[in-house]
Tab-separated table of C-alpha atoms in Angstrom:
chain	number	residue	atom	x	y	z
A	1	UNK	CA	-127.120	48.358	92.655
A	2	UNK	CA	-124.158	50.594	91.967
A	3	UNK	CA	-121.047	48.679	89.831
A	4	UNK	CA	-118.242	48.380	92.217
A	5	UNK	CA	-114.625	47.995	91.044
A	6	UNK	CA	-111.299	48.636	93.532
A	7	UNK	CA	-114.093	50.097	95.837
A	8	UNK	CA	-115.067	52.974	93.727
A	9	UNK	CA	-118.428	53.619	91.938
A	10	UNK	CA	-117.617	54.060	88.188
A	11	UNK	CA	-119.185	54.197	85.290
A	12	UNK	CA	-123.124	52.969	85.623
A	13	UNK	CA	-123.537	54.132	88.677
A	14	UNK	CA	-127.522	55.505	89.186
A	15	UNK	CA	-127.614	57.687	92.339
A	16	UNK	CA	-126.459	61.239	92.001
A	17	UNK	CA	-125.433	61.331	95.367
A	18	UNK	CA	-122.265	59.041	95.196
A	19	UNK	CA	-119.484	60.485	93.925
A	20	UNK	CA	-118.095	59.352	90.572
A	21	UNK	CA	-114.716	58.488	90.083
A	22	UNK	CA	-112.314	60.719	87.838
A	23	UNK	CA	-111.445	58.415	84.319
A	24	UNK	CA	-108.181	60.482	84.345
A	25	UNK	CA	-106.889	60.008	88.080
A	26	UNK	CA	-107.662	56.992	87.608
A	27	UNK	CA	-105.702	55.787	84.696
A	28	UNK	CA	-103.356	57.787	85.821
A	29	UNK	CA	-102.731	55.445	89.004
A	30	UNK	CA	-103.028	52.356	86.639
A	31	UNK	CA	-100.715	53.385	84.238
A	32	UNK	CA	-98.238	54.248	87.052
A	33	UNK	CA	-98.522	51.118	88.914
A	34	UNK	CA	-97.869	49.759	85.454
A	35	UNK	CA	-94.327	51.181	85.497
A	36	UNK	CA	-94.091	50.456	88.938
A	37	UNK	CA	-94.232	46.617	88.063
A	38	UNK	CA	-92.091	46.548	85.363
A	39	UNK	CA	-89.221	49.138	87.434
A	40	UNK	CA	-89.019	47.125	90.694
A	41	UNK	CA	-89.661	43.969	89.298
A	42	UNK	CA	-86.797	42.830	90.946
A	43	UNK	CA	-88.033	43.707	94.241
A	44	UNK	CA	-90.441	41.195	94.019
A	45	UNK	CA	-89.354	38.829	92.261
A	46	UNK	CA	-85.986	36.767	92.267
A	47	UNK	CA	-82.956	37.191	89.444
A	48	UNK	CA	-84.282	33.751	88.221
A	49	UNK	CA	-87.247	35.009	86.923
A	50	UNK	CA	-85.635	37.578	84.684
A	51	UNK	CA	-86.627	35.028	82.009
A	52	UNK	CA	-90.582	35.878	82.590
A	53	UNK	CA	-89.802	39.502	82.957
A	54	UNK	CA	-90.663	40.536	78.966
A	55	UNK	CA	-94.273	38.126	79.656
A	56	UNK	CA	-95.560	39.219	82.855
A	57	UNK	CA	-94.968	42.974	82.094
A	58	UNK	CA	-97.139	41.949	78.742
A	59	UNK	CA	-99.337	40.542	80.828
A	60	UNK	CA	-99.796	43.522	83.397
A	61	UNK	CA	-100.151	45.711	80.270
A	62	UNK	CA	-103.561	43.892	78.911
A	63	UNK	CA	-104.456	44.153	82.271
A	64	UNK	CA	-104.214	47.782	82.585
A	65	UNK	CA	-105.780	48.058	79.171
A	66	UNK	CA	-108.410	46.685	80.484
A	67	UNK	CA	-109.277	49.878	82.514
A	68	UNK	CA	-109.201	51.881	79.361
A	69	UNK	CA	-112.384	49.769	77.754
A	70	UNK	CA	-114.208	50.204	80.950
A	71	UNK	CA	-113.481	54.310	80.999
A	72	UNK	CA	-113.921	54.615	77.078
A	73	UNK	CA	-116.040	57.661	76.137
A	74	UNK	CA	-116.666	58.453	80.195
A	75	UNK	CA	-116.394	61.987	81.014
A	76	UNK	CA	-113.223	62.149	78.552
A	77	UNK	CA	-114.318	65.047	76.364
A	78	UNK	CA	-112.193	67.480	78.171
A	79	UNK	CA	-109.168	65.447	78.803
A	80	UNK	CA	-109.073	63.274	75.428
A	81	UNK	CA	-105.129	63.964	74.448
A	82	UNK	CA	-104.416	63.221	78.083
A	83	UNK	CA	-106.377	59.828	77.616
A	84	UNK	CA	-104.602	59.025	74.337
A	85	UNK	CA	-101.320	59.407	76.633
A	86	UNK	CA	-102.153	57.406	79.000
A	87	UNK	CA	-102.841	54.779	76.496
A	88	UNK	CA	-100.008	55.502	74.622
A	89	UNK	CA	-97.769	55.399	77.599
A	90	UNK	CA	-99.115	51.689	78.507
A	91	UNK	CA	-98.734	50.111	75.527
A	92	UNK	CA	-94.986	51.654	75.495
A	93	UNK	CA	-93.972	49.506	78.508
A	94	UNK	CA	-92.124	46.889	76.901
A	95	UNK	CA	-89.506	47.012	75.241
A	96	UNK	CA	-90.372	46.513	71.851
A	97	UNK	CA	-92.180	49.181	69.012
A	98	UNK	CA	-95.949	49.165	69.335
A	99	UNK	CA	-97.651	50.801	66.638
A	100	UNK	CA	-101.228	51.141	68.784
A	101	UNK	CA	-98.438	53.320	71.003
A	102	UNK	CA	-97.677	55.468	68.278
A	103	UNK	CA	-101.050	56.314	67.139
A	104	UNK	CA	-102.061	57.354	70.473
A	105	UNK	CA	-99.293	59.708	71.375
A	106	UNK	CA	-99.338	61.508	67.823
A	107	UNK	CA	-103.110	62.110	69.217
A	108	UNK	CA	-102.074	63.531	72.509
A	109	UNK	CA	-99.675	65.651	71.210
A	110	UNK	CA	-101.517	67.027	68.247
A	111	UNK	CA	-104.356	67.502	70.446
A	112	UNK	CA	-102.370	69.378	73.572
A	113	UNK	CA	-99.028	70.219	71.776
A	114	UNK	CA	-97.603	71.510	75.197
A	115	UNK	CA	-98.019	67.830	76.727
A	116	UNK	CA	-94.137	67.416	77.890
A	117	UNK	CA	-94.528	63.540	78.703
A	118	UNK	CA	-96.841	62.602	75.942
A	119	UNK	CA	-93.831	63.970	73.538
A	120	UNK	CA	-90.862	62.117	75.389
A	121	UNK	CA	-93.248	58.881	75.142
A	122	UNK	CA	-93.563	59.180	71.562
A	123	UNK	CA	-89.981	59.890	70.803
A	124	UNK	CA	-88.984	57.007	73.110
A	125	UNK	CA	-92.026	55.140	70.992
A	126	UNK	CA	-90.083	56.463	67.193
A	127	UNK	CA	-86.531	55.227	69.096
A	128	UNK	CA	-87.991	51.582	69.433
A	129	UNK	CA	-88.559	52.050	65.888
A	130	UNK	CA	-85.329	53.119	65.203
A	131	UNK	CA	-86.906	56.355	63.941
A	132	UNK	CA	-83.809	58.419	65.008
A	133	UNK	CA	-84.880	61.585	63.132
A	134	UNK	CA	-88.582	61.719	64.646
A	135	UNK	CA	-87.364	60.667	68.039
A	136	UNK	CA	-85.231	63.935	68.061
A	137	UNK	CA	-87.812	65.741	66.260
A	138	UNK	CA	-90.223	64.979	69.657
A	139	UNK	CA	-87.350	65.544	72.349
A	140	UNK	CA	-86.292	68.774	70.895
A	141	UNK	CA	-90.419	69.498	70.481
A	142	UNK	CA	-90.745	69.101	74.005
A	143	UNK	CA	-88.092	71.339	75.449
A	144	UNK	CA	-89.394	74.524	74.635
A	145	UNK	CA	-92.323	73.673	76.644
A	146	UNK	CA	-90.205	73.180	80.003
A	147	UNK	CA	-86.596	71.852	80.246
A	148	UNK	CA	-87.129	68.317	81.944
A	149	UNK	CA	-84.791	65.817	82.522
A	150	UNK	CA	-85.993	63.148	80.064
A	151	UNK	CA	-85.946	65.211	77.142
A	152	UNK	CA	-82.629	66.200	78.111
A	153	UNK	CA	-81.196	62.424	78.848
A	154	UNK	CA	-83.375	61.111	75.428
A	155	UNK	CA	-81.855	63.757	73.008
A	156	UNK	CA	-78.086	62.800	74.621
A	157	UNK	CA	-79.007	59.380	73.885
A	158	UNK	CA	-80.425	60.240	69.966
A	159	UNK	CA	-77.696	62.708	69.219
A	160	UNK	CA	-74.808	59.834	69.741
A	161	UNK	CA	-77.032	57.703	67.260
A	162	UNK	CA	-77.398	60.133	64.696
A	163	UNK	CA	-76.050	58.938	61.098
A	164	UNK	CA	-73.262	61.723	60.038
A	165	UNK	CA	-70.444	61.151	57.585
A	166	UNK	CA	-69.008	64.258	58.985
A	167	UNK	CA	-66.528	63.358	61.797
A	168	UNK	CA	-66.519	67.200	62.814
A	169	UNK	CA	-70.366	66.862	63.434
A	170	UNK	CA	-70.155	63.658	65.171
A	171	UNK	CA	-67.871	64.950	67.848
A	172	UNK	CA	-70.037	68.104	68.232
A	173	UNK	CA	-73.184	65.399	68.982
A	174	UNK	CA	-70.882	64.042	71.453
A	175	UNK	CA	-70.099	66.785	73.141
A	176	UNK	CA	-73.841	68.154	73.151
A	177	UNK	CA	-74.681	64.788	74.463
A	178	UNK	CA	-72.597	65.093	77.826
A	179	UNK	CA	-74.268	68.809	77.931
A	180	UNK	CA	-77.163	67.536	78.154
A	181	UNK	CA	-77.333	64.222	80.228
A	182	UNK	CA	-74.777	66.578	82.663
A	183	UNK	CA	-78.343	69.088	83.014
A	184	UNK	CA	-80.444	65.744	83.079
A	185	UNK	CA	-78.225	64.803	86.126
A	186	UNK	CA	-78.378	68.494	87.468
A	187	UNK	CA	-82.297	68.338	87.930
A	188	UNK	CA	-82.078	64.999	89.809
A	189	UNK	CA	-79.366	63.811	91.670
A	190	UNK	CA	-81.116	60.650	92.639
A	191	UNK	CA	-82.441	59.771	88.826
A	192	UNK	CA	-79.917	56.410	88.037
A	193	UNK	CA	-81.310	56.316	84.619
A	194	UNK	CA	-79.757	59.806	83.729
A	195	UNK	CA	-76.400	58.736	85.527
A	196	UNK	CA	-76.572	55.880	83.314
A	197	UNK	CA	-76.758	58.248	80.599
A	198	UNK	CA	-74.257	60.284	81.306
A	199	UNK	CA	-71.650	57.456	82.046
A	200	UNK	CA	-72.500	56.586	78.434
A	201	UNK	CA	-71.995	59.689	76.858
A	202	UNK	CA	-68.914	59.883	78.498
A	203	UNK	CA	-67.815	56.467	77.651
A	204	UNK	CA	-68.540	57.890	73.940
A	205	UNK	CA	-66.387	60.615	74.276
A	206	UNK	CA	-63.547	58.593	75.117
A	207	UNK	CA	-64.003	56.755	71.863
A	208	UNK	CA	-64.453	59.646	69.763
A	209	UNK	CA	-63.254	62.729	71.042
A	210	UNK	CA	-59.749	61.715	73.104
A	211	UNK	CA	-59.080	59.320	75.053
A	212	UNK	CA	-58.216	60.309	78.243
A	213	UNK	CA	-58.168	58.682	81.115
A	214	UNK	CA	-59.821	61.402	83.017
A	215	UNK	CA	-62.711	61.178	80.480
A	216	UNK	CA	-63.015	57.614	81.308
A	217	UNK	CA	-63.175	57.967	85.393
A	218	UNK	CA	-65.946	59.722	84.978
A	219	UNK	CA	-67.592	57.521	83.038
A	220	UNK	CA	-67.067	54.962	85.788
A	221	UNK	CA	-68.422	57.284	87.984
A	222	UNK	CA	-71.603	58.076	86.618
A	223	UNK	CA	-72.317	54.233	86.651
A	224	UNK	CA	-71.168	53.764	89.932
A	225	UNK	CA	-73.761	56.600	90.886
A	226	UNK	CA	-76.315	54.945	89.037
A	227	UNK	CA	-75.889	51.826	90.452
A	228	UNK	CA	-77.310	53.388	93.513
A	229	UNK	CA	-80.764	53.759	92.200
A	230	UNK	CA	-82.543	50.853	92.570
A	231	UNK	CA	-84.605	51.507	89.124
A	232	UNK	CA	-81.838	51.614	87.464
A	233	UNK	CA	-79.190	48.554	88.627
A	234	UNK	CA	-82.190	46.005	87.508
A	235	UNK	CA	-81.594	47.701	83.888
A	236	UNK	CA	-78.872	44.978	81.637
A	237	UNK	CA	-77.901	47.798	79.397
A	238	UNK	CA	-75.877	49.954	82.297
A	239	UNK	CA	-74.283	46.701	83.390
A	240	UNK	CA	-73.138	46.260	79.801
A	241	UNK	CA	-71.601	49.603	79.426
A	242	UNK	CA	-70.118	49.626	81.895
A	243	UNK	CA	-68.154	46.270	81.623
A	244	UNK	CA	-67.514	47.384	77.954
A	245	UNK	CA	-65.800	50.283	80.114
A	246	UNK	CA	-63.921	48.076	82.385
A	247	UNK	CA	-62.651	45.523	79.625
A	248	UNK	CA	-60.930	48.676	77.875
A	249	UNK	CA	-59.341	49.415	81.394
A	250	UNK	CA	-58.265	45.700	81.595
A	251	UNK	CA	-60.141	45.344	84.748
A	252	UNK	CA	-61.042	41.682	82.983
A	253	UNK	CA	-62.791	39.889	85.835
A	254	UNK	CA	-64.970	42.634	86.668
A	255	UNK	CA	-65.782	42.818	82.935
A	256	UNK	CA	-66.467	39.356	83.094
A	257	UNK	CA	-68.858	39.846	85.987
A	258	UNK	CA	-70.554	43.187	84.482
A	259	UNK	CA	-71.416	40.745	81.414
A	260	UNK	CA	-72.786	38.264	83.786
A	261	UNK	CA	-74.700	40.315	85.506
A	262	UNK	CA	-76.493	41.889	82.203
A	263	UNK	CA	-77.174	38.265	80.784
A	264	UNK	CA	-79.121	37.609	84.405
A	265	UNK	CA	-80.741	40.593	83.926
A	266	UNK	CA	-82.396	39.794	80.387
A	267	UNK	CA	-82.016	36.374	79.396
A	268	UNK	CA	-83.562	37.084	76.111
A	269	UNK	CA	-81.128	39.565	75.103
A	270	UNK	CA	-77.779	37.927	72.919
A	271	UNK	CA	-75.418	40.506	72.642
A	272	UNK	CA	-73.856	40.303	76.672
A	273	UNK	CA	-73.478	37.136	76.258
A	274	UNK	CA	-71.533	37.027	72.968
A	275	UNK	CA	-69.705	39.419	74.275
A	276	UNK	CA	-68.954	37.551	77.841
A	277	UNK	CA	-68.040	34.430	75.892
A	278	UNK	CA	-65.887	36.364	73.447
A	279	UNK	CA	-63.672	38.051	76.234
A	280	UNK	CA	-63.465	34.441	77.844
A	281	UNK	CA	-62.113	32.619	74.923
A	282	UNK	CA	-59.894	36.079	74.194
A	283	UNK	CA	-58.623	35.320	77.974
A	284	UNK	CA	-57.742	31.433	77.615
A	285	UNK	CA	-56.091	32.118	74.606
A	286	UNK	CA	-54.384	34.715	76.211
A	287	UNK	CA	-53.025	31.959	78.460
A	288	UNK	CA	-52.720	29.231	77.075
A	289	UNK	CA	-50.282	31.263	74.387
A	290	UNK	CA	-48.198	33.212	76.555
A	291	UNK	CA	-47.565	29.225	78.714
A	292	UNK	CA	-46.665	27.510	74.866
A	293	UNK	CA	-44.915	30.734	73.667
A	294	UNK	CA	-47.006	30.978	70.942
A	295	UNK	CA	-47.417	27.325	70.372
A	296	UNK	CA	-43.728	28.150	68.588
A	297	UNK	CA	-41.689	24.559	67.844
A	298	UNK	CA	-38.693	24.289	70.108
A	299	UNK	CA	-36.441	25.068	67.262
A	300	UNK	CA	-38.449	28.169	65.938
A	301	UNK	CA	-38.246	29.527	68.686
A	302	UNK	CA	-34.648	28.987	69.421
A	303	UNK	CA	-33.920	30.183	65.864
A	304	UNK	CA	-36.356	33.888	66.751
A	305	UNK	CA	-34.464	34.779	69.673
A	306	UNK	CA	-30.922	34.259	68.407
A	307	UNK	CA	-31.941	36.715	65.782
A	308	UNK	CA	-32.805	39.101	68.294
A	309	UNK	CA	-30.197	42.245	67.312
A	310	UNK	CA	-30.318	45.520	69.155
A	311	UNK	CA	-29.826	47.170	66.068
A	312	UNK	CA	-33.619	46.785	65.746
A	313	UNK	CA	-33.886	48.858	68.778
A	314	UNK	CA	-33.377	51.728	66.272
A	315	UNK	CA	-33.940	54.823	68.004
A	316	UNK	CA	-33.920	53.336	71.302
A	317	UNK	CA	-30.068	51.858	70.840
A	318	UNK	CA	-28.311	54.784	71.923
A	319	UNK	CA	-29.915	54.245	75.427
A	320	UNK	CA	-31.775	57.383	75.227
A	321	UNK	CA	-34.720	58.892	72.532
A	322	UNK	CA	-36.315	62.638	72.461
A	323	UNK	CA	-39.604	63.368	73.698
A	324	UNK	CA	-39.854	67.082	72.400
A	325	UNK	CA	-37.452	69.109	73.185
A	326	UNK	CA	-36.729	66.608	76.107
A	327	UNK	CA	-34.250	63.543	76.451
A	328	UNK	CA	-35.055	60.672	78.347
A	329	UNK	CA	-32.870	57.946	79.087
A	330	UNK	CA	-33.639	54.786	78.419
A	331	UNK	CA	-32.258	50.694	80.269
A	332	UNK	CA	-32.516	47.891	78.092
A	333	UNK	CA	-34.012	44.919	80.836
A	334	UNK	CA	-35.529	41.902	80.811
A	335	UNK	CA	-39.360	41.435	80.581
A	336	UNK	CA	-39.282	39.787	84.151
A	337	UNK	CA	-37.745	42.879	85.750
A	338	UNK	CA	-40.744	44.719	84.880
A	339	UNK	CA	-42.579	45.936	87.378
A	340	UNK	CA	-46.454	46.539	87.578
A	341	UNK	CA	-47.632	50.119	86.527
A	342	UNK	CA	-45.611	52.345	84.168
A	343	UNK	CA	-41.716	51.712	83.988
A	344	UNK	CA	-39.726	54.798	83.695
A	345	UNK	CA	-37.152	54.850	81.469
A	346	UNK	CA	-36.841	51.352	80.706
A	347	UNK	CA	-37.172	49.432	77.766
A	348	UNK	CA	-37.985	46.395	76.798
A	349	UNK	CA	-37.141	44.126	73.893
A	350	UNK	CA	-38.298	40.941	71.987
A	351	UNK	CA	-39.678	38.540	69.107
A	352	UNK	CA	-43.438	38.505	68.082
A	353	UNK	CA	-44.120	34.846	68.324
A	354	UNK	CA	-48.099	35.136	67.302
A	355	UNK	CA	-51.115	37.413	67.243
A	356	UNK	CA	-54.169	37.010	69.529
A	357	UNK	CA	-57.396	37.896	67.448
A	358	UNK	CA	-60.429	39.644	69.317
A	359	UNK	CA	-63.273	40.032	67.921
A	360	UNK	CA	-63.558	43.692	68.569
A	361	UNK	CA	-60.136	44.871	67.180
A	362	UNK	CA	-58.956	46.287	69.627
A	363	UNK	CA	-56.816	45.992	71.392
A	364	UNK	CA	-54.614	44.504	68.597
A	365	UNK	CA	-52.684	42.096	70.961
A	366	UNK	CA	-49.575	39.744	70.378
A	367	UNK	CA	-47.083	37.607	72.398
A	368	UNK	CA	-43.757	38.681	72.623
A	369	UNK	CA	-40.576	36.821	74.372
A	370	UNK	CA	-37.313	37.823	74.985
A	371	UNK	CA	-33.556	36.350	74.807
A	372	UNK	CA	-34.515	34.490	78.105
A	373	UNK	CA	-37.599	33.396	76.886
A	374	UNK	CA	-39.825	34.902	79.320
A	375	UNK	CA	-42.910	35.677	77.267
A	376	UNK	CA	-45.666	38.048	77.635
A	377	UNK	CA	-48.647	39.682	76.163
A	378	UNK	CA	-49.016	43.285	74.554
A	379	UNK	CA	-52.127	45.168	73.469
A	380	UNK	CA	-51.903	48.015	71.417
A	381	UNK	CA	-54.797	50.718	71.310
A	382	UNK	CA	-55.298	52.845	68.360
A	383	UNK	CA	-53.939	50.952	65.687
A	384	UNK	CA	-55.421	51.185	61.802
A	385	UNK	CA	-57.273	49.104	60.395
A	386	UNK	CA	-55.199	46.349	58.563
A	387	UNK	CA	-52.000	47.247	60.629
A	388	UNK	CA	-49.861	45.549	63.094
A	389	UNK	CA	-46.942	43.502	63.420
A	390	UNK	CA	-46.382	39.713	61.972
A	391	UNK	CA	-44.806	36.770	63.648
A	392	UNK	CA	-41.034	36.825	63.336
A	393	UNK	CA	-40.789	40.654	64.006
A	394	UNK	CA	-38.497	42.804	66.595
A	395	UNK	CA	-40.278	45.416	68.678
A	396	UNK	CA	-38.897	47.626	71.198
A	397	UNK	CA	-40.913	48.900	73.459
A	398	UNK	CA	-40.051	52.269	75.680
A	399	UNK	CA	-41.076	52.929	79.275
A	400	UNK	CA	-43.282	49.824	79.207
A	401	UNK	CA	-46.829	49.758	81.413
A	402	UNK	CA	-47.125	46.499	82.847
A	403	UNK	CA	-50.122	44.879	84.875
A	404	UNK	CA	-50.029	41.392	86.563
A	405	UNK	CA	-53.619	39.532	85.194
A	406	UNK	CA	-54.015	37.012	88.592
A	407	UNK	CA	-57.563	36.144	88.824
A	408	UNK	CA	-60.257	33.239	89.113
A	409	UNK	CA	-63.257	33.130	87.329
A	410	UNK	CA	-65.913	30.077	87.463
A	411	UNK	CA	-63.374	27.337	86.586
A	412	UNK	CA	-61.064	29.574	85.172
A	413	UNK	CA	-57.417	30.635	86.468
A	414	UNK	CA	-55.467	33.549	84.946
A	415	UNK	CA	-51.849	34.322	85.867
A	416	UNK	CA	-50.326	36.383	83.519
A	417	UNK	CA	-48.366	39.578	82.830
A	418	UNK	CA	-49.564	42.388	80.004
A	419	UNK	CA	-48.253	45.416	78.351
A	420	UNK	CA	-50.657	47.902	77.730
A	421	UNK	CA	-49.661	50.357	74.604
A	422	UNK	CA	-51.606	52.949	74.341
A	423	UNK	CA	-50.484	54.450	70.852
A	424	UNK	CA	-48.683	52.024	67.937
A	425	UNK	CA	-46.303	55.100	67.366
A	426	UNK	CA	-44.765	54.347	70.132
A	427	UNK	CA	-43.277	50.755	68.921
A	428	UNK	CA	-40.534	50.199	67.094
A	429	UNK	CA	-40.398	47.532	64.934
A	430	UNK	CA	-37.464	46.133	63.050
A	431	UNK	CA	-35.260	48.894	64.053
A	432	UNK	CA	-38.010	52.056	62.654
A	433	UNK	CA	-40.365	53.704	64.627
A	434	UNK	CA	-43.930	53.104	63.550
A	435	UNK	CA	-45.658	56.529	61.810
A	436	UNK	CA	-48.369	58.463	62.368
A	437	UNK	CA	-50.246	56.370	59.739
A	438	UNK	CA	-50.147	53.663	61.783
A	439	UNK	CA	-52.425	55.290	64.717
A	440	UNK	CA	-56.295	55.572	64.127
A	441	UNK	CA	-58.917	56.345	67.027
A	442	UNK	CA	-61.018	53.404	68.377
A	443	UNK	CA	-64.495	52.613	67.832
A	444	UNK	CA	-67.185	51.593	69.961
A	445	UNK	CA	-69.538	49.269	68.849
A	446	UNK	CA	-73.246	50.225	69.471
A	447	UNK	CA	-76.886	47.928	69.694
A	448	UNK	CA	-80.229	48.136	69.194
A	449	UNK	CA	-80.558	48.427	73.413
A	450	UNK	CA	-82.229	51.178	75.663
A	451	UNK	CA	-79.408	53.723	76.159
């Protein structure tokens, strides 16, 4: 009697007139099914069983391993490197380095050199590793053998990571980067993983490069294109760009809920929700200041705002300062006459009455209040490391932008008004405008994560 597995004769089978089934077509299906699981897992299965995610995707792949042992040294001759890919490619499934994965692929592509997936497997395989060299080494390997959109995406992804002391090569990585997730993007419109990738290399311009807001839209484009793919929205890492993204903006409650979402999306993984709790507690203190005025005694603070001189306005006394070759006039007004968005030629004055730490440095924020006490919050961008302003000084601030925090979140309610700064030599403090010295790009903080 013929063996019978999935309703096809395989290996064993006696009688030369049924048709044997093809090892490699056959893995092939497995291995894709594989994926299949592990992509649309959410399909299938509910947001609360993100926690058994990492285990039954382990448990799928000893499963499809399985098939391997029963195919081993079947009518492989001809096809091994694409066997050793296969193999490869299923043991690379999780998240995590495999070293069985490693051997494999090296196999396949030293046995068929011209094997475009086997070489984006094995670089993802070195990137696991955090083999940044090697992984680039196998994306770059791979292009020259057709241009494909996961090379492309992979080496955007390994060129951002790449160690350089040399801030001029850095930037040119960058820049490369958007190249090539933009051609990833360009080959398939539908593909959320290379949107993902893009909005990232984006988002990494901003940081390094300039920050302009333009830069950033598109950023928040590319994720909101991504978000359309149904592969990629079950991923945690785009969620957690992208509310990295939005809690530079200010857009704090979507932040918030970007975080959340990434922490449902992989229990396991720490970083979202450090960073979810850390923007919380950054929020409530944010509050909870700006309503006790910096906690400041009665008397203190009494004593802070009758020191208030407009002297300290400095070049913003004369009611006017030089932008250029251009002169723009400038009102003195209250904080509570601000109004939302940018306030043309106004300015605004008052007494830092304490510093709000974050623990990403930026923005560098403090609480300021006026001469009629109304106090609010201010968050520079770009400031160097070590600099700022101390409790006790005057700042003057010229055509202030001003947003209106009013939000809920869980138990949570924010009311609060914000000054968004988006370069320290803008301030002046103490009557002297702050230098150039005082102004340094921001950073981005980076994890071990898919890209």
């Amino acid at each position: 009697m013929s063996a019978i597995i999935d309703d096809k004769v395989v290996a064993g089978a006696k009688s030369s007139s049924e048709v044997k089934e093809d090892p490699i077509v056959a893995l092939t299906e497995k291995v894709e099914l594989l994926y299949h699981f592990r992509d649309h897992y959410f399909e299938n299965h509910s947001i609360e069983d993100a926690i058994n995610k990492n285990n039954d995707i382990e448990r799928e792949m000893k499963e499809t391993l399985g098939r391997f042992d029963e195919f081993k040294g079947y009518e492989i001759d001809g096809c091994r490197a694409k066997y050793y890919y296969l193999k490869g490619k299923a043991f690379n499934v999780v998240d995590r380095f495999v070293p069985q994965a490693e051997e494999l692929l090296s196999k396949a592509v030293k046995l068929e050199p011209k094997l475009i997936d086997a070489w984006n497997e094995l670089g993802e395989c070195y990137w696991k590793n955090d083999d940044i060299k090697q992984a680039k080494n196998c994306f770059v390997g791979a292009l020259p053998h057709g241009r494909n959109k996961t090379s492309l995406r992979n080496l955007s992804m390994v060129l951002r990571q790449e160690s350089t002391n040399d801030q001029k090569q850095k930037i040119e990585n960058i820049k490369l980067g958007v190249e090539y997730a933009k051609e990833a993007v360009g080959m398939d419109t539908n593909d959320g993983t290379s949107w993902t990738i893009l909005g990232n290399a984006y988002l990494a311009s901003f940081f390094t490069i300039a920050q302009n807001p333009a830069t950033l839209r598109l950023c928040m484009s590319a994720y909101a294109q991504a978000e359309k793919d149904v592969v990629a929205k079950s991923k945690p890492y785009l969620f957690f760009n992208k509310a990295t993204a939005l809690k530079y903006q200010e857009e704090y409650k979507l932040a918030l809920e970007a975080f959340k979402r990434a922490m449902l999306l992989d229990p396991t993984w720490e970083v979202p929700r450090t960073k979810f709790d850390e923007l919380l507690k950054y929020l409530k203190d944010v509050q909870n200041l700006i309503n006790s005025k910096g906690r400041l005694k009665p008397k203190r603070l009494y004593q802070m705002i009758q020191a208030l001189d407009k002297k300290h306005l400095g070049p913003y006394k004369e009611g006017s300062y030089t932008s250029g070759n251009k002169s723009i006039k400038l009102e003195l007004i209250p904080l509570k006459d601000l109004n939302p968005g940018i306030n043309i030629e106004k300015v605004v004055f008052g007494k830092v009455v304490c510093w709000i730490q974050d623990s990403d440095a930026v923005p560098f924020s403090f609480c300021m209040v006026d001469e009629e006490k109304t106090c609010m919050v201010v968050t520079v961008y770009n400031l160097a490391e070590g600099r700022g302003v101390t409790v006790g000084d005057s700042v003057a601030i010229p055509e202030p932008f001003l947003t209106h925090q009013q939000f809920s979140f869980s138990v949570n309610e924010f009311d609060f008004k914000s000054i968004r700064v988006e370069t320290p030599v803008l301030l002046v403090v103490n009557g002297r405008k702050l230098g150039r010295d005082q102004q340094a790009g921001a950073k981005l903080s980076s994890y071990k994560r898919p890209d």
